Amino acid sequence: MDLAEIWRVMRRRWYVLLPGLLLSAALTAGVYLLVPVEYVSQSTVTLLNSKKATVAFDGNPFLSTQASLTGMADGLARNLNSDDAAADLKALGVTGLHEAKIADNAQGPFLWLSVTGTDPAAVLKSDELFTAYAEKRLQEFQTQQSVTPEAMIRMTTIVPPQKAEPQTKTRLQYLIMAGALGFVLSLVATFFVEARRRGTTGPGRHRPTAPEGAAPEGAAPVPAKAARPVPSGAAAPVTADAAGSP
């Protein structure tokens, strides 16, 4: 079946295709209304060496880096993603979904702290609270281990919480899926009706043939040929059997 034939079927069965397309449009509109736009705010922080460890570098923490800081950053990220941290953040007023992870292609102990939600103002405020909470948790870890203030690892913000930006990729994917599914189902219904109609009235449907010599269906029966009456006094016609008998 070529494109021309497909187009002809679609025109011929428009009464099936049109309602399907309308339902597809309604489905897409429903997805548009029910799936909200998500917003993301993100900050970038880094861990710094303690004041005691930077004495040899004139107190400049960016000149003193250790592999242990990256390990501490990974441990802090795991703790910030835990259920206990989620409960603490909820009590502080953080809404939406929060996440902490090592920054992509990081050359040091850099962390991304992000919050995702549907209210851009609430998302930005939540990311600010999340960033402050991360620094607090870092200090609590070291306090529990009786680390002196001069030897404590510090945290500084490289990029403060950014204005919440809309993330439309997921919503767009749902819209495309809904529209494509409705269109495909409409075409399937259209060609299904076309196949049923062709199977019922199409030229390929065979009718039973009448026996040879039988009258066509609907035609009046042909009466048998009547015998010609023999005139009175005339001799009856002689048949071949009569002529050959003795």
mmCIF file of C-alpha atoms in Angstrom:
data_model
loop_
_atom_site.group_PDB
_atom_site.id
_atom_site.type_symbol
_atom_site.label_atom_id
_atom_site.label_comp_id
_atom_site.label_asym_id
_atom_site.label_seq_id
_atom_site.Cartn_x
_atom_site.Cartn_y
_atom_site.Cartn_z
ATOM 1 C CA MET A 1 0.000 0.000 0.000
ATOM 2 C CA ASP A 2 1.520 3.293 -1.117
ATOM 3 C CA LEU A 3 0.993 6.773 0.268
ATOM 4 C CA ALA A 4 -1.684 7.575 -2.275
ATOM 5 C CA GLU A 5 -3.738 4.579 -1.206
ATOM 6 C CA ILE A 6 -3.287 5.473 2.469
ATOM 7 C CA TRP A 7 -4.527 8.989 1.738
ATOM 8 C CA ARG A 8 -7.543 7.660 -0.125
ATOM 9 C CA VAL A 9 -8.433 5.373 2.780
ATOM 10 C CA MET A 10 -8.123 8.258 5.214
ATOM 11 C CA ARG A 11 -10.422 10.404 3.068
ATOM 12 C CA ARG A 12 -12.919 7.624 2.591
ATOM 13 C CA ARG A 13 -13.056 6.754 6.307
ATOM 14 C CA TRP A 14 -12.846 10.295 7.631
ATOM 15 C CA TYR A 15 -15.759 9.619 9.976
ATOM 16 C CA VAL A 16 -13.507 7.181 11.860
ATOM 17 C CA LEU A 17 -10.282 9.171 11.644
ATOM 18 C CA LEU A 18 -11.708 12.544 12.709
ATOM 19 C CA PRO A 19 -13.089 11.438 16.101
ATOM 20 C CA GLY A 20 -9.811 9.651 16.786
ATOM 21 C CA LEU A 21 -7.830 12.812 16.076
ATOM 22 C CA LEU A 22 -10.137 14.829 18.313
ATOM 23 C CA LEU A 23 -9.623 12.335 21.123
ATOM 24 C CA SER A 24 -5.865 12.542 20.551
ATOM 25 C CA ALA A 25 -5.997 16.312 20.866
ATOM 26 C CA ALA A 26 -8.034 16.005 24.070
ATOM 27 C CA LEU A 27 -5.516 13.489 25.465
ATOM 28 C CA THR A 28 -2.608 15.781 24.666
ATOM 29 C CA ALA A 29 -4.382 18.741 26.264
ATOM 30 C CA GLY A 30 -5.031 16.648 29.370
ATOM 31 C CA VAL A 31 -1.350 15.770 29.652
ATOM 32 C CA TYR A 32 -0.457 19.447 29.198
ATOM 33 C CA LEU A 33 -2.737 20.427 32.080
ATOM 34 C CA LEU A 34 -1.994 17.517 34.418
ATOM 35 C CA VAL A 35 1.806 17.401 34.061
ATOM 36 C CA PRO A 36 3.183 20.615 35.608
ATOM 37 C CA VAL A 37 6.381 22.368 34.611
ATOM 38 C CA GLU A 38 9.269 21.547 36.937
ATOM 39 C CA TYR A 39 11.819 24.136 38.054
ATOM 40 C CA VAL A 40 15.391 23.516 39.260
ATOM 41 C CA SER A 41 17.679 25.689 41.357
ATOM 42 C CA GLN A 42 21.292 24.656 41.881
ATOM 43 C CA SER A 43 24.283 25.811 43.895
ATOM 44 C CA THR A 44 27.928 24.705 43.840
ATOM 45 C CA VAL A 45 30.003 24.363 46.985
ATOM 46 C CA THR A 46 33.481 23.081 47.697
ATOM 47 C CA LEU A 47 35.288 21.729 50.735
ATOM 48 C CA LEU A 48 38.401 23.519 51.950
ATOM 49 C CA ASN A 49 41.275 22.404 54.108
ATOM 50 C CA SER A 50 41.380 23.441 57.746
ATOM 51 C CA LYS A 51 43.098 26.589 58.935
ATOM 52 C CA LYS A 52 45.754 24.442 60.562
ATOM 53 C CA ALA A 53 46.544 22.666 57.272
ATOM 54 C CA THR A 54 46.933 25.919 55.337
ATOM 55 C CA VAL A 55 49.511 27.551 57.595
ATOM 56 C CA ALA A 56 52.293 26.478 55.237
ATOM 57 C CA PHE A 57 50.446 28.183 52.387
ATOM 58 C CA ASP A 58 50.032 31.499 54.212
ATOM 59 C CA GLY A 59 46.470 30.546 55.089
ATOM 60 C CA ASN A 60 45.308 30.173 51.463
ATOM 61 C CA PRO A 61 43.021 27.090 51.419
ATOM 62 C CA PHE A 62 42.942 26.932 47.601
ATOM 63 C CA LEU A 63 46.663 26.154 47.552
ATOM 64 C CA SER A 64 46.247 23.202 49.893
ATOM 65 C CA THR A 65 44.254 20.307 48.466
ATOM 66 C CA GLN A 66 44.090 16.719 49.654
ATOM 67 C CA ALA A 67 42.450 13.579 48.305
ATOM 68 C CA SER A 68 40.700 13.170 51.660
ATOM 69 C CA LEU A 69 38.575 16.225 50.877
ATOM 70 C CA THR A 70 37.032 14.470 47.864
ATOM 71 C CA GLY A 71 36.237 11.454 49.991
ATOM 72 C CA MET A 72 34.634 13.705 52.596
ATOM 73 C CA ALA A 73 32.597 15.400 49.876
ATOM 74 C CA ASP A 74 31.294 12.039 48.702
ATOM 75 C CA GLY A 75 30.363 11.023 52.247
ATOM 76 C CA LEU A 76 28.612 14.339 52.850
ATOM 77 C CA ALA A 77 26.603 13.971 49.629
ATOM 78 C CA ARG A 78 25.427 10.514 50.659
ATOM 79 C CA ASN A 79 24.316 11.819 54.042
ATOM 80 C CA LEU A 80 22.452 14.755 52.511
ATOM 81 C CA ASN A 81 20.493 12.326 50.327
ATOM 82 C CA SER A 82 19.472 10.116 53.264
ATOM 83 C CA ASP A 83 16.016 9.856 54.816
ATOM 84 C CA ASP A 84 17.187 11.504 58.037
ATOM 85 C CA ALA A 85 18.415 14.528 56.118
ATOM 86 C CA ALA A 86 15.120 14.644 54.193
ATOM 87 C CA ALA A 87 13.199 14.785 57.479
ATOM 88 C CA ASP A 88 15.427 17.589 58.785
ATOM 89 C CA LEU A 89 15.087 19.569 55.568
ATOM 90 C CA LYS A 90 11.313 19.164 55.573
ATOM 91 C CA ALA A 91 11.206 20.546 59.121
ATOM 92 C CA LEU A 92 13.267 23.528 57.941
ATOM 93 C CA GLY A 93 10.708 24.262 55.208
ATOM 94 C CA VAL A 94 12.425 22.689 52.189
ATOM 95 C CA THR A 95 9.895 21.585 49.575
ATOM 96 C CA GLY A 96 10.363 19.605 46.397
ATOM 97 C CA LEU A 97 13.045 17.046 45.627
ATOM 98 C CA HIS A 98 16.580 17.792 46.823
ATOM 99 C CA GLU A 99 19.800 16.146 45.632
ATOM 100 C CA ALA A 100 23.487 16.411 46.460
ATOM 101 C CA LYS A 101 26.186 14.904 44.264
ATOM 102 C CA ILE A 102 29.785 15.306 43.194
ATOM 103 C CA ALA A 103 29.962 17.827 40.361
ATOM 104 C CA ASP A 104 30.469 16.374 36.890
ATOM 105 C CA ASN A 105 34.103 16.392 35.716
ATOM 106 C CA ALA A 106 35.109 17.861 39.070
ATOM 107 C CA GLN A 107 38.828 18.438 39.664
ATOM 108 C CA GLY A 108 38.323 18.576 43.421
ATOM 109 C CA PRO A 109 35.768 18.244 46.246
ATOM 110 C CA PHE A 110 32.998 20.155 44.471
ATOM 111 C CA LEU A 111 29.348 19.429 45.237
ATOM 112 C CA TRP A 112 26.174 20.288 43.366
ATOM 113 C CA LEU A 113 23.202 20.993 45.617
ATOM 114 C CA SER A 114 19.923 21.171 43.712
ATOM 115 C CA VAL A 115 16.205 21.356 44.479
ATOM 116 C CA THR A 116 13.420 20.523 42.009
ATOM 117 C CA GLY A 117 9.780 21.597 42.350
ATOM 118 C CA THR A 118 6.830 23.230 40.631
ATOM 119 C CA ASP A 119 6.958 26.646 42.382
ATOM 120 C CA PRO A 120 10.002 28.646 41.238
ATOM 121 C CA ALA A 121 10.043 30.933 44.295
ATOM 122 C CA ALA A 122 9.776 27.999 46.705
ATOM 123 C CA VAL A 123 12.466 26.111 44.792
ATOM 124 C CA LEU A 124 14.952 28.976 45.118
ATOM 125 C CA LYS A 125 14.237 29.394 48.833
ATOM 126 C CA SER A 126 14.562 25.639 49.391
ATOM 127 C CA ASP A 127 17.938 25.550 47.656
ATOM 128 C CA GLU A 128 19.189 28.332 49.915
ATOM 129 C CA LEU A 129 18.091 26.360 52.977
ATOM 130 C CA PHE A 130 19.648 23.196 51.541
ATOM 131 C CA THR A 131 23.009 24.890 51.016
ATOM 132 C CA ALA A 132 23.066 26.222 54.570
ATOM 133 C CA TYR A 133 22.072 22.805 55.916
ATOM 134 C CA ALA A 134 24.942 21.120 54.057
ATOM 135 C CA GLU A 135 27.496 23.347 55.790
ATOM 136 C CA LYS A 136 25.852 22.670 59.145
ATOM 137 C CA ARG A 137 25.998 18.887 58.600
ATOM 138 C CA LEU A 138 29.700 19.108 57.731
ATOM 139 C CA GLN A 139 30.412 20.819 61.038
ATOM 140 C CA GLU A 140 28.269 18.302 62.945
ATOM 141 C CA PHE A 141 30.222 15.381 61.503
ATOM 142 C CA GLN A 142 33.492 16.793 62.765
ATOM 143 C CA THR A 143 32.090 17.877 66.110
ATOM 144 C CA GLN A 144 30.938 14.301 66.733
ATOM 145 C CA GLN A 145 34.554 13.223 66.206
ATOM 146 C CA SER A 146 35.838 15.898 68.639
ATOM 147 C CA VAL A 147 37.763 17.732 65.920
ATOM 148 C CA THR A 148 39.138 21.074 67.118
ATOM 149 C CA PRO A 149 37.873 24.170 65.256
ATOM 150 C CA GLU A 150 41.347 24.886 63.824
ATOM 151 C CA ALA A 151 41.502 21.419 62.257
ATOM 152 C CA MET A 152 37.963 21.325 60.856
ATOM 153 C CA ILE A 153 37.312 21.019 57.116
ATOM 154 C CA ARG A 154 35.426 24.038 55.892
ATOM 155 C CA MET A 155 32.865 24.669 53.156
ATOM 156 C CA THR A 156 32.512 27.649 50.882
ATOM 157 C CA THR A 157 29.959 28.475 48.209
ATOM 158 C CA ILE A 158 31.359 28.753 44.694
ATOM 159 C CA VAL A 159 28.033 29.409 42.947
ATOM 160 C CA PRO A 160 25.123 30.562 45.126
ATOM 161 C CA PRO A 161 21.620 29.138 44.569
ATOM 162 C CA GLN A 162 20.547 30.180 41.105
ATOM 163 C CA LYS A 163 17.191 31.411 39.902
ATOM 164 C CA ALA A 164 14.892 28.453 39.296
ATOM 165 C CA GLU A 165 14.859 27.482 35.629
ATOM 166 C CA PRO A 166 12.024 25.541 33.952
ATOM 167 C CA GLN A 167 12.755 21.976 32.886
ATOM 168 C CA THR A 168 10.421 21.231 29.977
ATOM 169 C CA LYS A 169 12.079 18.106 28.588
ATOM 170 C CA THR A 170 10.028 15.579 30.578
ATOM 171 C CA ARG A 171 6.765 17.385 29.914
ATOM 172 C CA LEU A 172 7.524 17.635 26.204
ATOM 173 C CA GLN A 173 8.244 13.913 26.065
ATOM 174 C CA TYR A 174 4.865 13.120 27.632
ATOM 175 C CA LEU A 175 3.103 15.433 25.160
ATOM 176 C CA ILE A 176 4.791 13.794 22.177
ATOM 177 C CA MET A 177 3.986 10.320 23.477
ATOM 178 C CA ALA A 178 0.312 11.195 24.033
ATOM 179 C CA GLY A 179 -0.078 12.768 20.577
ATOM 180 C CA ALA A 180 1.738 9.944 18.780
ATOM 181 C CA LEU A 181 -0.240 7.256 20.600
ATOM 182 C CA GLY A 182 -3.572 8.888 19.778
ATOM 183 C CA PHE A 183 -2.644 9.332 16.105
ATOM 184 C CA VAL A 184 -1.488 5.727 15.733
ATOM 185 C CA LEU A 185 -4.647 4.375 17.350
ATOM 186 C CA SER A 186 -6.755 6.564 15.047
ATOM 187 C CA LEU A 187 -5.014 5.136 11.981
ATOM 188 C CA VAL A 188 -5.412 1.593 13.265
ATOM 189 C CA ALA A 189 -9.142 2.116 13.767
ATOM 190 C CA THR A 190 -9.466 3.690 10.308
ATOM 191 C CA PHE A 191 -7.775 0.817 8.477
ATOM 192 C CA PHE A 192 -9.596 -1.749 10.586
ATOM 193 C CA VAL A 193 -12.951 -0.340 9.429
ATOM 194 C CA GLU A 194 -11.678 -0.220 5.852
ATOM 195 C CA ALA A 195 -10.636 -3.876 5.996
ATOM 196 C CA ARG A 196 -13.994 -4.926 7.404
ATOM 197 C CA ARG A 197 -15.889 -3.078 4.697
ATOM 198 C CA ARG A 198 -13.744 -4.547 1.962
ATOM 199 C CA GLY A 199 -14.239 -8.006 3.379
ATOM 200 C CA THR A 200 -18.030 -7.561 3.252
ATOM 201 C CA THR A 201 -18.595 -5.790 -0.067
ATOM 202 C CA GLY A 202 -15.284 -5.968 -1.863
ATOM 203 C CA PRO A 203 -14.768 -7.442 -5.343
ATOM 204 C CA GLY A 204 -12.808 -10.343 -3.937
ATOM 205 C CA ARG A 205 -15.830 -11.805 -2.162
ATOM 206 C CA HIS A 206 -17.098 -14.877 -4.185
ATOM 207 C CA ARG A 207 -20.698 -15.850 -4.563
ATOM 208 C CA PRO A 208 -21.789 -19.484 -5.092
ATOM 209 C CA THR A 209 -22.310 -20.326 -8.761
ATOM 210 C CA ALA A 210 -25.563 -21.862 -9.940
ATOM 211 C CA PRO A 211 -25.526 -25.419 -11.427
ATOM 212 C CA GLU A 212 -25.312 -25.699 -15.180
ATOM 213 C CA GLY A 213 -28.668 -25.312 -16.760
ATOM 214 C CA ALA A 214 -30.255 -23.797 -13.659
ATOM 215 C CA ALA A 215 -32.006 -20.476 -13.954
ATOM 216 C CA PRO A 216 -30.171 -17.468 -12.632
ATOM 217 C CA GLU A 217 -31.123 -16.339 -9.134
ATOM 218 C CA GLY A 218 -34.168 -14.093 -9.259
ATOM 219 C CA ALA A 219 -35.140 -15.059 -12.817
ATOM 220 C CA ALA A 220 -38.496 -16.639 -13.596
ATOM 221 C CA PRO A 221 -38.330 -20.412 -14.286
ATOM 222 C CA VAL A 222 -38.516 -21.435 -17.968
ATOM 223 C CA PRO A 223 -41.555 -23.649 -18.582
ATOM 224 C CA ALA A 224 -41.040 -27.048 -20.222
ATOM 225 C CA LYS A 225 -41.688 -27.198 -23.995
ATOM 226 C CA ALA A 226 -45.238 -28.430 -24.559
ATOM 227 C CA ALA A 227 -45.778 -31.374 -26.909
ATOM 228 C CA ARG A 228 -47.411 -30.494 -30.259
ATOM 229 C CA PRO A 229 -50.892 -32.050 -30.522
ATOM 230 C CA VAL A 230 -51.363 -34.686 -33.258
ATOM 231 C CA PRO A 231 -54.186 -33.930 -35.779
ATOM 232 C CA SER A 232 -57.107 -36.295 -35.812
ATOM 233 C CA GLY A 233 -56.734 -39.063 -38.419
ATOM 234 C CA ALA A 234 -53.030 -38.469 -38.948
ATOM 235 C CA ALA A 235 -50.489 -41.153 -38.344
ATOM 236 C CA ALA A 236 -48.410 -40.805 -35.259
ATOM 237 C CA PRO A 237 -44.791 -39.972 -35.875
ATOM 238 C CA VAL A 238 -42.596 -43.002 -36.034
ATOM 239 C CA THR A 239 -39.708 -42.971 -33.596
ATOM 240 C CA ALA A 240 -36.362 -44.583 -34.191
ATOM 241 C CA ASP A 241 -37.119 -47.349 -31.707
ATOM 242 C CA ALA A 242 -40.445 -48.138 -33.368
ATOM 243 C CA ALA A 243 -38.908 -48.204 -36.837
ATOM 244 C CA GLY A 244 -36.263 -50.693 -35.860
ATOM 245 C CA SER A 245 -38.571 -53.139 -34.090
ATOM 246 C CA PRO A 246 -39.929 -56.122 -36.088
#
